[in-house]
PDB file of C-alpha atoms in Angstrom:
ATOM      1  CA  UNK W 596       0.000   0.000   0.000  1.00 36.00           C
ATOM      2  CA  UNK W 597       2.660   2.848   0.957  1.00 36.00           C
ATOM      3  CA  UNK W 598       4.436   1.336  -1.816  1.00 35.00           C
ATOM      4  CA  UNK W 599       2.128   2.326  -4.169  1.00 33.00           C
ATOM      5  CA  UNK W 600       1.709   6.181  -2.065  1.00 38.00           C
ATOM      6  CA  UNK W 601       5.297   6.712  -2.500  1.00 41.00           C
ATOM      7  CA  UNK W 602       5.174   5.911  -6.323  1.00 38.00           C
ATOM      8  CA  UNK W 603       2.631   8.259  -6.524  1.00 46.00           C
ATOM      9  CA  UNK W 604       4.757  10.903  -5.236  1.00 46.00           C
ATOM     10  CA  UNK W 605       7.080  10.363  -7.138  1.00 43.00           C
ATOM     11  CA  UNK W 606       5.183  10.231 -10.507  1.00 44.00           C
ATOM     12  CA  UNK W 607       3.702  13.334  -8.697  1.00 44.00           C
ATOM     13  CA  UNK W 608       7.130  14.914  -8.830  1.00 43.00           C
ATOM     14  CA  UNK W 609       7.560  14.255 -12.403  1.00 40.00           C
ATOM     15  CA  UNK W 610       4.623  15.879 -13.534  1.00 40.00           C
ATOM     16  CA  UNK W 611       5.017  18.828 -11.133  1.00 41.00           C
ATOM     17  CA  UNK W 612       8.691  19.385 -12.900  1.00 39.00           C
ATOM     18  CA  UNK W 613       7.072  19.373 -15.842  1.00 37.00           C
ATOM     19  CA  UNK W 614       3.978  21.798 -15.010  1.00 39.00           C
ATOM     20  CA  UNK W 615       6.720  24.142 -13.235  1.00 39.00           C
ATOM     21  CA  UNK W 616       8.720  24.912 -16.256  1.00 40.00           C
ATOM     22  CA  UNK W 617       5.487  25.573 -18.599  1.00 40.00           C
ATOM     23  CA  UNK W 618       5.534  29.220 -18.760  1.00 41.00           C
ATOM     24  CA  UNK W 619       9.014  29.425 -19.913  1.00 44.00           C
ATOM     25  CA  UNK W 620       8.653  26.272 -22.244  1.00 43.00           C
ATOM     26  CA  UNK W 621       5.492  27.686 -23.637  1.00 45.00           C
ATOM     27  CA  UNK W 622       8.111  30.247 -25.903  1.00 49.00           C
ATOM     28  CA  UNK W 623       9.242  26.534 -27.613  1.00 54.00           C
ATOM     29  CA  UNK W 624       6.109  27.201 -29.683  1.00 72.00           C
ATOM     30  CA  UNK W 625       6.776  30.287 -31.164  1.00 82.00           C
ATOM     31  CA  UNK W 626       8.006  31.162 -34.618  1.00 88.00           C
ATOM     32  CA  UNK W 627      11.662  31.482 -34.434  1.00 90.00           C
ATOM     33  CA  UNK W 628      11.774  35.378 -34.930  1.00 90.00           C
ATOM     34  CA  UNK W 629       9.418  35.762 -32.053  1.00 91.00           C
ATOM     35  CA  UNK W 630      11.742  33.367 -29.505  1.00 91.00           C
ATOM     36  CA  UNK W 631      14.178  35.055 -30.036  1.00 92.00           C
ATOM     37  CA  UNK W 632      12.588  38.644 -29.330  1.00 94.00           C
ATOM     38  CA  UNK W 633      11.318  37.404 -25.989  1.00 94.00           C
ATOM     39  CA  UNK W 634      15.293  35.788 -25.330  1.00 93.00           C
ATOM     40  CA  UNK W 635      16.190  39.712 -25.916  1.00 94.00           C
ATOM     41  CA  UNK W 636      13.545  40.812 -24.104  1.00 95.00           C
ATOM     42  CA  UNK W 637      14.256  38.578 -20.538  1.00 93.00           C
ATOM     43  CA  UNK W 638      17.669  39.221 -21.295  1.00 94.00           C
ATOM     44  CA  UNK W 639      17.306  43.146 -21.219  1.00 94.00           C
ATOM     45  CA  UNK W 640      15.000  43.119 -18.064  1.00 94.00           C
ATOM     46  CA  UNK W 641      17.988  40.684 -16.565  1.00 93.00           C
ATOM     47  CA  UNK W 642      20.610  43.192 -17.432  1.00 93.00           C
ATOM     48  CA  UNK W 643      18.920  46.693 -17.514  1.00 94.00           C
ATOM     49  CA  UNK W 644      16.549  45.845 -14.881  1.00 93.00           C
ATOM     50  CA  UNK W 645      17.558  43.644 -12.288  1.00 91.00           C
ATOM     51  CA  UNK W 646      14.975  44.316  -9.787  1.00 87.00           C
ATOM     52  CA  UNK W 647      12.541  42.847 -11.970  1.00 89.00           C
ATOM     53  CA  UNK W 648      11.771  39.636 -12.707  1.00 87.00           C
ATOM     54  CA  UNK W 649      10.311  37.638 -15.838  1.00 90.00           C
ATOM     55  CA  UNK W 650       8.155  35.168 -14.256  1.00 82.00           C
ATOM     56  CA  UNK W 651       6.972  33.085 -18.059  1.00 83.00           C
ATOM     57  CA  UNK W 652       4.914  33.518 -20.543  1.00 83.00           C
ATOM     58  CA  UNK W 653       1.289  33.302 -20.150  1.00 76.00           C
ATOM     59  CA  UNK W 654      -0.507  30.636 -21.852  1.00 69.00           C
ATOM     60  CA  UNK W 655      -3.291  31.269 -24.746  1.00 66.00           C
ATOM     61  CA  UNK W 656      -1.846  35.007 -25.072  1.00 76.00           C
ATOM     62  CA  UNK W 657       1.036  37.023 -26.040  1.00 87.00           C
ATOM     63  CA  UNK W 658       1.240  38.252 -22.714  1.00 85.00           C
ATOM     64  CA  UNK W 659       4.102  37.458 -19.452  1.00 85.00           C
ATOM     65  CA  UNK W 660       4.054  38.106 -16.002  1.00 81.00           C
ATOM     66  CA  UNK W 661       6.406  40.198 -14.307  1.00 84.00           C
ATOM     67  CA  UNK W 662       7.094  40.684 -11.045  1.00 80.00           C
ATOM     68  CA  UNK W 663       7.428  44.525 -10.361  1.00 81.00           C
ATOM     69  CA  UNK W 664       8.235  46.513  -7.132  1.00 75.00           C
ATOM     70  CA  UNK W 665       7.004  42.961  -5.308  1.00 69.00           C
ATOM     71  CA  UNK W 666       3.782  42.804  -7.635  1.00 69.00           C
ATOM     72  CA  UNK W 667       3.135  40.210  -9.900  1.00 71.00           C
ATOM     73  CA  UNK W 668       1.595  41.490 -13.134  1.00 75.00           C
ATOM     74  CA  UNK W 669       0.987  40.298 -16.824  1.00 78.00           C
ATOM     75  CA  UNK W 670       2.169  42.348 -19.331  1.00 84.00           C
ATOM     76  CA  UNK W 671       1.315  42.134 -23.010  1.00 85.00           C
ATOM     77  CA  UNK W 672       3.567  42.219 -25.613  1.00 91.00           C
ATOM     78  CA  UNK W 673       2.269  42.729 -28.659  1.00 89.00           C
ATOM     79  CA  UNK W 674       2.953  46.812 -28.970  1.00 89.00           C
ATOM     80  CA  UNK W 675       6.657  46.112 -27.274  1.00 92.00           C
ATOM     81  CA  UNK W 676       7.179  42.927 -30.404  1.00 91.00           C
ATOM     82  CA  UNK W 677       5.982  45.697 -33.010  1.00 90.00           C
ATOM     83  CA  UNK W 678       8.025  48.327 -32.414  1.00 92.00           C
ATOM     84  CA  UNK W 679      11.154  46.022 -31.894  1.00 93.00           C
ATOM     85  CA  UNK W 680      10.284  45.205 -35.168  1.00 91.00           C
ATOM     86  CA  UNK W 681      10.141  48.703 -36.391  1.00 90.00           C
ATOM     87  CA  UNK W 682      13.149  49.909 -34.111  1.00 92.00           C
ATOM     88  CA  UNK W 683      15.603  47.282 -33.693  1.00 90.00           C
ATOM     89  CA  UNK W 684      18.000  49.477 -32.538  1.00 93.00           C
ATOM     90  CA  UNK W 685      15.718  51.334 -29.642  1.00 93.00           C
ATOM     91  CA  UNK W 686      15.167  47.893 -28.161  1.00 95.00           C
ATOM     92  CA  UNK W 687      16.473  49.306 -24.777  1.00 94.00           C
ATOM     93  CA  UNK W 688      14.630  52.629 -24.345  1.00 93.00           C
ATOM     94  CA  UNK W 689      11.618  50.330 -25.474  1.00 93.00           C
ATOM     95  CA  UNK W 690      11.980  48.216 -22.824  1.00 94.00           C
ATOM     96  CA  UNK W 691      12.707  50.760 -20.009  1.00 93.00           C
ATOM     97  CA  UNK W 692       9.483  53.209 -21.513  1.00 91.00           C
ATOM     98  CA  UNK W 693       7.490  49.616 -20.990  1.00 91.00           C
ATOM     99  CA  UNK W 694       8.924  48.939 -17.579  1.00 90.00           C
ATOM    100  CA  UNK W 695       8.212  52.557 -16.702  1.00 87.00           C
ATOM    101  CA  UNK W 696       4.818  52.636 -17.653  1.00 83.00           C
ATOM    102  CA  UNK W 697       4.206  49.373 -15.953  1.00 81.00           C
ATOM    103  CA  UNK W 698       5.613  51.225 -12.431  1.00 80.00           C
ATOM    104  CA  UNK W 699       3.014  54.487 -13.888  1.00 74.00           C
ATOM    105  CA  UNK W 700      -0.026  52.976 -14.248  1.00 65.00           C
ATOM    106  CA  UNK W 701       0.138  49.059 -14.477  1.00 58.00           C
ATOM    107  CA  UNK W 702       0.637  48.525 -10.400  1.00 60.00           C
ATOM    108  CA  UNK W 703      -1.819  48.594  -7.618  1.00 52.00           C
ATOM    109  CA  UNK W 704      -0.638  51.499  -5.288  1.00 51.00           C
ATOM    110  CA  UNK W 705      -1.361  51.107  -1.379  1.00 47.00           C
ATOM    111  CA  UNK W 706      -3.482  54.463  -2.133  1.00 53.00           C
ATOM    112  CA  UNK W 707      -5.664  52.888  -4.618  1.00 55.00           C
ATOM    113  CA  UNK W 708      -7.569  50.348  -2.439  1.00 66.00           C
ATOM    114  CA  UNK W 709      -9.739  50.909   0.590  1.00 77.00           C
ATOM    115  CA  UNK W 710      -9.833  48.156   3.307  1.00 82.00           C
ATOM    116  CA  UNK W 711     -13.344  47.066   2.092  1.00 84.00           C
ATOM    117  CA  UNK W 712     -12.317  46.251  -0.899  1.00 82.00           C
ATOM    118  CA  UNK W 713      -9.249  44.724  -0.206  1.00 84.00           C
ATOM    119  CA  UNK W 714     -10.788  42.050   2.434  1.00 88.00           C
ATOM    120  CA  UNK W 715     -12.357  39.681   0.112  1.00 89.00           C
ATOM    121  CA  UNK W 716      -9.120  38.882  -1.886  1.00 88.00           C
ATOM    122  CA  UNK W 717      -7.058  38.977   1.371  1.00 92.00           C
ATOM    123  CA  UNK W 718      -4.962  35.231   1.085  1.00 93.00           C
ATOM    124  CA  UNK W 719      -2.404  34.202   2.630  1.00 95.00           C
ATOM    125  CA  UNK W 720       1.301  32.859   2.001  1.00 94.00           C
ATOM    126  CA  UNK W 721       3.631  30.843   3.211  1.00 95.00           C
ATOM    127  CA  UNK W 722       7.274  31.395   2.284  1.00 94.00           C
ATOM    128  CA  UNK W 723      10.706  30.511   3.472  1.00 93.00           C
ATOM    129  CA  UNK W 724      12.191  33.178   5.593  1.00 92.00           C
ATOM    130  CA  UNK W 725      15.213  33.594   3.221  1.00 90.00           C
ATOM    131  CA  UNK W 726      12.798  34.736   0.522  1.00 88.00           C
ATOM    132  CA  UNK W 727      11.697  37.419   2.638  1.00 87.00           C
ATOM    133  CA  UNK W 728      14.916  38.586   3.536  1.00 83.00           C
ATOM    134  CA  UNK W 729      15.404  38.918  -0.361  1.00 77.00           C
ATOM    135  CA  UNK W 730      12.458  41.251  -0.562  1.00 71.00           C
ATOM    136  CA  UNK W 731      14.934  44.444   0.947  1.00 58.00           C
ATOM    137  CA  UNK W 732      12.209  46.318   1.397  1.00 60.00           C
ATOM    138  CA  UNK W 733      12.507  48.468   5.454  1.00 56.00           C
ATOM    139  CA  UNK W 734      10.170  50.724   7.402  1.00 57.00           C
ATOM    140  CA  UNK W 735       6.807  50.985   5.681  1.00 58.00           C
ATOM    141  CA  UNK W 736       7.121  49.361   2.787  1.00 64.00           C
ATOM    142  CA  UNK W 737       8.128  45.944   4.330  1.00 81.00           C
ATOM    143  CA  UNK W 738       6.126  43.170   4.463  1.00 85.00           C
ATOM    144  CA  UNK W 739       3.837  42.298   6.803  1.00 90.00           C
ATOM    145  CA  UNK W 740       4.008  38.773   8.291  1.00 92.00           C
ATOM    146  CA  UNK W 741       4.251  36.218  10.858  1.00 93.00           C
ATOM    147  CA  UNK W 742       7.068  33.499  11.573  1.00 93.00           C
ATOM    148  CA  UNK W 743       5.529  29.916  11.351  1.00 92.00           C
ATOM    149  CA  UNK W 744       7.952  28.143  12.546  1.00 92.00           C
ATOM    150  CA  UNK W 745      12.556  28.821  12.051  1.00 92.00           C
ATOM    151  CA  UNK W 746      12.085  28.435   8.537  1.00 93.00           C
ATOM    152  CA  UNK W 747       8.957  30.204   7.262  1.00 95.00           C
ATOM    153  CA  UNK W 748       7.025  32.517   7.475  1.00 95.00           C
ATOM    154  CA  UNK W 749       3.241  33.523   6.620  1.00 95.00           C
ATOM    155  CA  UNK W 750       2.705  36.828   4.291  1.00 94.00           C
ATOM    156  CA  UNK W 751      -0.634  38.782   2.577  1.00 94.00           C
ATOM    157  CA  UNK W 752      -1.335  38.912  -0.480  1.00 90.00           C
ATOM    158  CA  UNK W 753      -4.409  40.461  -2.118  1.00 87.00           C
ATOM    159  CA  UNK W 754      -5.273  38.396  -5.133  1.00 85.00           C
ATOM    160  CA  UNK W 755      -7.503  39.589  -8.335  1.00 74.00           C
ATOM    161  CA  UNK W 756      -7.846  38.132 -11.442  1.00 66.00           C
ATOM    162  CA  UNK W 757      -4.616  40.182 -12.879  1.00 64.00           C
ATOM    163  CA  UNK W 758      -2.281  40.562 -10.289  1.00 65.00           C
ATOM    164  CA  UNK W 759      -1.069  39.389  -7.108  1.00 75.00           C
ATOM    165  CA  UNK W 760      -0.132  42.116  -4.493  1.00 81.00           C
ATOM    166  CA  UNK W 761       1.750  41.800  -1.328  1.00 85.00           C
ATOM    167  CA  UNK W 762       0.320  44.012   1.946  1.00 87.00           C
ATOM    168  CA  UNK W 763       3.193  45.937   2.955  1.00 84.00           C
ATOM    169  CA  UNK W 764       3.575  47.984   6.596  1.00 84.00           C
ATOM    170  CA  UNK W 765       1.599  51.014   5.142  1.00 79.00           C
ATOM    171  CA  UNK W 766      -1.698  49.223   3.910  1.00 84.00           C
ATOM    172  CA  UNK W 767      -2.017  48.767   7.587  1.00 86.00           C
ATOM    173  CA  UNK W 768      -1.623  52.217   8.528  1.00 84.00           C
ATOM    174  CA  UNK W 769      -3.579  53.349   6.067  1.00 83.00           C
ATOM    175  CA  UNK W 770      -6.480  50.802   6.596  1.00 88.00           C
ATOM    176  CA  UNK W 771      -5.854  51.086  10.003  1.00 88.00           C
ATOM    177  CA  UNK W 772      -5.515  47.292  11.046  1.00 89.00           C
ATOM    178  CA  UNK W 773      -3.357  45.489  13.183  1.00 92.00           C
ATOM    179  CA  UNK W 774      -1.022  41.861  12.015  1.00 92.00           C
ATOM    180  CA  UNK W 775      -3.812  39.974  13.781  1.00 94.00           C
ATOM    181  CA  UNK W 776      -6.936  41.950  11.974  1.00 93.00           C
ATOM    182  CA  UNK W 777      -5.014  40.960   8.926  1.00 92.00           C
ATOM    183  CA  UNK W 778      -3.823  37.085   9.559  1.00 94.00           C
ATOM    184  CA  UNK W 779      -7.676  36.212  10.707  1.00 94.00           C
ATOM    185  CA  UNK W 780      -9.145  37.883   7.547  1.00 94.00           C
ATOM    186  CA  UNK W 781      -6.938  36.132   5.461  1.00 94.00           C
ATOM    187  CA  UNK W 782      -6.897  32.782   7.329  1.00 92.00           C
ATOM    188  CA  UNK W 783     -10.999  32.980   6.677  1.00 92.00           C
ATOM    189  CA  UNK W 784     -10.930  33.944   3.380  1.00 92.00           C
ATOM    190  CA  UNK W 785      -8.434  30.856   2.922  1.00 91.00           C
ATOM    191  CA  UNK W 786     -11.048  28.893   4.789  1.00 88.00           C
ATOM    192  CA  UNK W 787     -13.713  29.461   2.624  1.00 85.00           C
ATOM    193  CA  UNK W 788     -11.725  28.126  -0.433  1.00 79.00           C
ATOM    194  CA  UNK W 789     -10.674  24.760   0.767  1.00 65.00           C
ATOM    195  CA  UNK W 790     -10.872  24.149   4.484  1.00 53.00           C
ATOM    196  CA  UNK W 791     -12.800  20.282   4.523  1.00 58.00           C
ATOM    197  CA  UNK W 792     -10.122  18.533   2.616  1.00 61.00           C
ATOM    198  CA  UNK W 793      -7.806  19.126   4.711  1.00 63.00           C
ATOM    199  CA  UNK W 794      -9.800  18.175   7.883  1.00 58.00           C
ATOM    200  CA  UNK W 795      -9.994  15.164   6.643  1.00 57.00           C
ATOM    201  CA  UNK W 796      -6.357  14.564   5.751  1.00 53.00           C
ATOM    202  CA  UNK W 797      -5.953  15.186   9.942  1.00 52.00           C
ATOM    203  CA  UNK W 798      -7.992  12.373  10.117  1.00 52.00           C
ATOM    204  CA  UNK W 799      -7.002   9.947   6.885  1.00 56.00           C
ATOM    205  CA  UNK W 800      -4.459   7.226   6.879  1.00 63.00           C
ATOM    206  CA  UNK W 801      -3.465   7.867   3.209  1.00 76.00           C
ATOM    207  CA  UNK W 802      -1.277  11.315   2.124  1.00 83.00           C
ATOM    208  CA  UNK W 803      -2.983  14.291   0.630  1.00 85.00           C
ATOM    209  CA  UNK W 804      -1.148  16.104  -2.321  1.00 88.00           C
ATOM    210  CA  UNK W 805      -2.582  19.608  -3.020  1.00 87.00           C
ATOM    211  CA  UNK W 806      -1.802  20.766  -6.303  1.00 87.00           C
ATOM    212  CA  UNK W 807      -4.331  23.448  -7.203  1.00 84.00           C
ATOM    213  CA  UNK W 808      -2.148  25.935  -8.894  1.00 82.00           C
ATOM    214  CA  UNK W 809      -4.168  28.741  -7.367  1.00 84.00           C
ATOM    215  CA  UNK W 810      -1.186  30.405  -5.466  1.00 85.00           C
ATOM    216  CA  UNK W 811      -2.044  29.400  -2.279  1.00 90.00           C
ATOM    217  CA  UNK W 812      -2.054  25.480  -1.836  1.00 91.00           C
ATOM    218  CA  UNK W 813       1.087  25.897   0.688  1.00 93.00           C
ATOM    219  CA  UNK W 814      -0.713  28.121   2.597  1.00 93.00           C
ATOM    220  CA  UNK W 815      -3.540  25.314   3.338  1.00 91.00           C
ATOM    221  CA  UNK W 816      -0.854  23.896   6.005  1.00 90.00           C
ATOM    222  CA  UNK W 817      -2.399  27.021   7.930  1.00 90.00           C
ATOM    223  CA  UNK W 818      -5.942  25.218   7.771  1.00 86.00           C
ATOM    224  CA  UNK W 819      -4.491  21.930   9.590  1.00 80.00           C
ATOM    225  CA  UNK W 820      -6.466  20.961  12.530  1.00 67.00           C
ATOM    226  CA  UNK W 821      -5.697  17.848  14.472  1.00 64.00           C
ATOM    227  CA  UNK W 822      -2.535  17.012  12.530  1.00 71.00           C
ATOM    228  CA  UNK W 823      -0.630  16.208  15.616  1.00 77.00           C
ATOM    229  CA  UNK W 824       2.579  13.579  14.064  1.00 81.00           C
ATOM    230  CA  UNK W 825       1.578  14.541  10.383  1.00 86.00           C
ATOM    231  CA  UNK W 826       3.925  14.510   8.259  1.00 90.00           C
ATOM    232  CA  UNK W 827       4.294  17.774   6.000  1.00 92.00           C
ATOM    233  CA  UNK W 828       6.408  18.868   2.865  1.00 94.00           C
ATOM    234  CA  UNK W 829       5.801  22.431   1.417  1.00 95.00           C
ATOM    235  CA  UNK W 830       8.703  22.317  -1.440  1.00 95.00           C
ATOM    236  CA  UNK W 831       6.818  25.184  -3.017  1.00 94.00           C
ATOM    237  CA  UNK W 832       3.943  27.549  -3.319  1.00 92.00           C
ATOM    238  CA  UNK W 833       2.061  25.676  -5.162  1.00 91.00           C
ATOM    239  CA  UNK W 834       2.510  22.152  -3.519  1.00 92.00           C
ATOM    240  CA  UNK W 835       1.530  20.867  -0.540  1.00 92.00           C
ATOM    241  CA  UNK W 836       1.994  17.156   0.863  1.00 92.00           C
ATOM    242  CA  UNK W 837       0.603  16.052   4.134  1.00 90.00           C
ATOM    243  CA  UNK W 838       0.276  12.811   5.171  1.00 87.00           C
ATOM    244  CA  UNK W 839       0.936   9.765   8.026  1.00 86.00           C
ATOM    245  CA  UNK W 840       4.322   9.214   9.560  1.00 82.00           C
ATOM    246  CA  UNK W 841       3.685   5.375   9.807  1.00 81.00           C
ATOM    247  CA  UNK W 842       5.037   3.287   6.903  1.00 78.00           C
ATOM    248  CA  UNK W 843       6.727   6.364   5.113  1.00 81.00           C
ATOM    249  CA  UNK W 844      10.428   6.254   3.476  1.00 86.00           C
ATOM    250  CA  UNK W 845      11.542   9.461   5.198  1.00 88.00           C
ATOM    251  CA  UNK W 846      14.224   9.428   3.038  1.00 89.00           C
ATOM    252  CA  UNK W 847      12.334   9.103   0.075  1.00 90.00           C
ATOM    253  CA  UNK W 848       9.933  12.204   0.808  1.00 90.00           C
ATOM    254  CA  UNK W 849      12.776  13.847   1.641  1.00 91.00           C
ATOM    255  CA  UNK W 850      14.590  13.483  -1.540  1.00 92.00           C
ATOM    256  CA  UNK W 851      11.163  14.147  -3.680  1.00 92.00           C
ATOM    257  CA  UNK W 852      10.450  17.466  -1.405  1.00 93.00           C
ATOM    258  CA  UNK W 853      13.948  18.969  -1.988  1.00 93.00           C
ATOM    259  CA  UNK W 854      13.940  17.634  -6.171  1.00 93.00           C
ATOM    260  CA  UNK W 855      10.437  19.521  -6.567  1.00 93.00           C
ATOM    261  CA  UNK W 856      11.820  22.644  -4.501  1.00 92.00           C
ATOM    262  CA  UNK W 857      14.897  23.094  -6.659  1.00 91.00           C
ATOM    263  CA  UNK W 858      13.051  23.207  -9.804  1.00 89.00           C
ATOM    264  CA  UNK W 859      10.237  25.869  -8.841  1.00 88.00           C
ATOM    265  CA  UNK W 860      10.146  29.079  -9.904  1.00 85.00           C
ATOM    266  CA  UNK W 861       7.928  29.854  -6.363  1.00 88.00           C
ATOM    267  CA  UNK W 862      10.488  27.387  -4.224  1.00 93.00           C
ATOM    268  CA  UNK W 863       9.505  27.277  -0.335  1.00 95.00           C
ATOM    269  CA  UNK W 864      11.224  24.675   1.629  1.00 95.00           C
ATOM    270  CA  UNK W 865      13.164  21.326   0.960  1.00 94.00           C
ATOM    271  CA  UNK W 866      12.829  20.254   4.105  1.00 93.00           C
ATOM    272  CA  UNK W 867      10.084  17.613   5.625  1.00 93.00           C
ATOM    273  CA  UNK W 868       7.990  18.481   8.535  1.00 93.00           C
ATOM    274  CA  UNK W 869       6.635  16.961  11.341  1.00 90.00           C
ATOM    275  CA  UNK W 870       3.605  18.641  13.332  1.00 88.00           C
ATOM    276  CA  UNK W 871       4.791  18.290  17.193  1.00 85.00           C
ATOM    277  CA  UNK W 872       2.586  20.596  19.612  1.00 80.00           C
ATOM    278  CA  UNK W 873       1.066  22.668  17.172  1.00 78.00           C
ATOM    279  CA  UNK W 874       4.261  23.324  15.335  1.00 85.00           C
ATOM    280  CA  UNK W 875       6.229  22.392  12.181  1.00 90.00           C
ATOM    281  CA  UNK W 876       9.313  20.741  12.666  1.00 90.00           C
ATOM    282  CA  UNK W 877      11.837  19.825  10.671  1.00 91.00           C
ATOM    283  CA  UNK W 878      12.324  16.071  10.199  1.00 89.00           C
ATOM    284  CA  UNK W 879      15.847  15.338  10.123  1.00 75.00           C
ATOM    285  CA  UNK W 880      16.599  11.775  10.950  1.00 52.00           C
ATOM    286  CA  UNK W 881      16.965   9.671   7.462  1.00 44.00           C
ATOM    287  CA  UNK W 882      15.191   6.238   8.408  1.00 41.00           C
TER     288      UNK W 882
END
């Protein structure tokens, strides 16, 4: 039986590194003019504009998401792919005039949303505590969160349709909430997405894998209840394994979590986790 669980895993593992590379794979199917535009075009932002980041393409659109001042936001392409056309040589002031207007008019700014409207697509995150010391953001524009356990952390993130945007220090000012106001909202909101299945993995004798895609399948750890001696593995936003200690190859999971964290483009931990009073902790004994 935990043969078979552990195979699926695995052939879980494969198909994740396969669904993790898809944005960046899905240039493979454009014309050969066009791939290498968008080469000249990540290689620009990586050169010209290091603080922000090509994320993929988007699929069924000529469109990619960028990650700008901590936002993540599609962008469409078509205009900047003309004008390359047009003005080869002007590729660079295209690309900065694009990046610019992006920062002018494409991003959510704290002043643009009022706390009602915020609350119902207040979600939260989980993410190592490395990647938020990467975010180098101080005083008022850091982001809020909470430490789950060494290792991660919890952030906010109000998610739309077209962009994902972290709550920084001064949404709270402004809205005037406190780090608890926020964490409930969010943990409810979460709730109301996909709280029952994992109830019942606190109760199951077979492994959950949650694999929704929707941003925030990590961040269903936070809806555990009951879980005391699960087993946990969070290798990236996106994933989220929980499951029975009894009859697992700890070294197997282990290998499988760190193999699935090293290929994400949204990595969170490579580390296994076991849930001892309340709290996540690391599983470092190979059996």
């Amino acid at each position: 039986m935990w043969l078979w669980v552990g195979l699926g895993w695995v052939a879980a593992a494969l198909v994740l590194a396969v669904v993790h590379h898809r944005l960046r794979r899905a240039r493979d199917g454009y014309p050969p003019e066009v791939s290498a535009f968008l080469l000249r075009f990540e290689t620009e932002l990586a050169e010209a504009h290091p603080s922000v980041q090509f994320l993929g393409m988007l699929p069924d659109r000529f469109a990619c998401l960028l990650r700008v001042e901590g936002q993540e936001t599609p962008v469409g392409l078509h205009d900047a792919w003309r004008h390359a056309q047009a003005f080869p040589d002007a590729f660079s002031r295209m690309v900065a005039r694009l990046i610019a207007d992006v920062k002018e008019v494409g991003l959510d700014r704290v002043d643009d949303l009022d706390f009602a409207a915020a609350a119902p697509m207040l979600l939260p995150q989980v993410r190592s505590r490395s990647w938020l010391e990467q975010q180098t953001a101080f005083g008022d524009a850091a982001l809020v969160h909470r430490p789950l356990n060494d290792d991660l952390v919890v952030v906010y993130v109000l998610d739309d349709p077209h962009c994902m945007v972290f709550v920084c220090r001064e949404h709270l000012r402004r809205w005037r909430k406190t780090d608890v106001d926020l964490h409930n909202l969010a943990l409810a909101n979460l709730q109301r997405l996909d709280g029952e299945r994992l109830d019942a993995a606190a109760v199951g004798a077979e492994p959950l894998v949650l694999t929704s895609g929707d941003g925030f399948d990590a961040a269903r750890v936070l809806l555990l209840e009951r879980a005391e001696g699960l087993l946990v593995a969070i290798p990236e936003r996106d994933t989220l394994w929980v499951g029975p200690e009894q009859g697992q190859n700890l070294e197997q999971l282990m290998a499988t979590t760190e193999a699935i964290a090293k290929r994400s483009p949204h990595p969170v931990s490579t580390s296994l986790y076991r849930v001892t009073d309340g709290r996540l902790e690391p599983v470092s004994e190979r059996r």
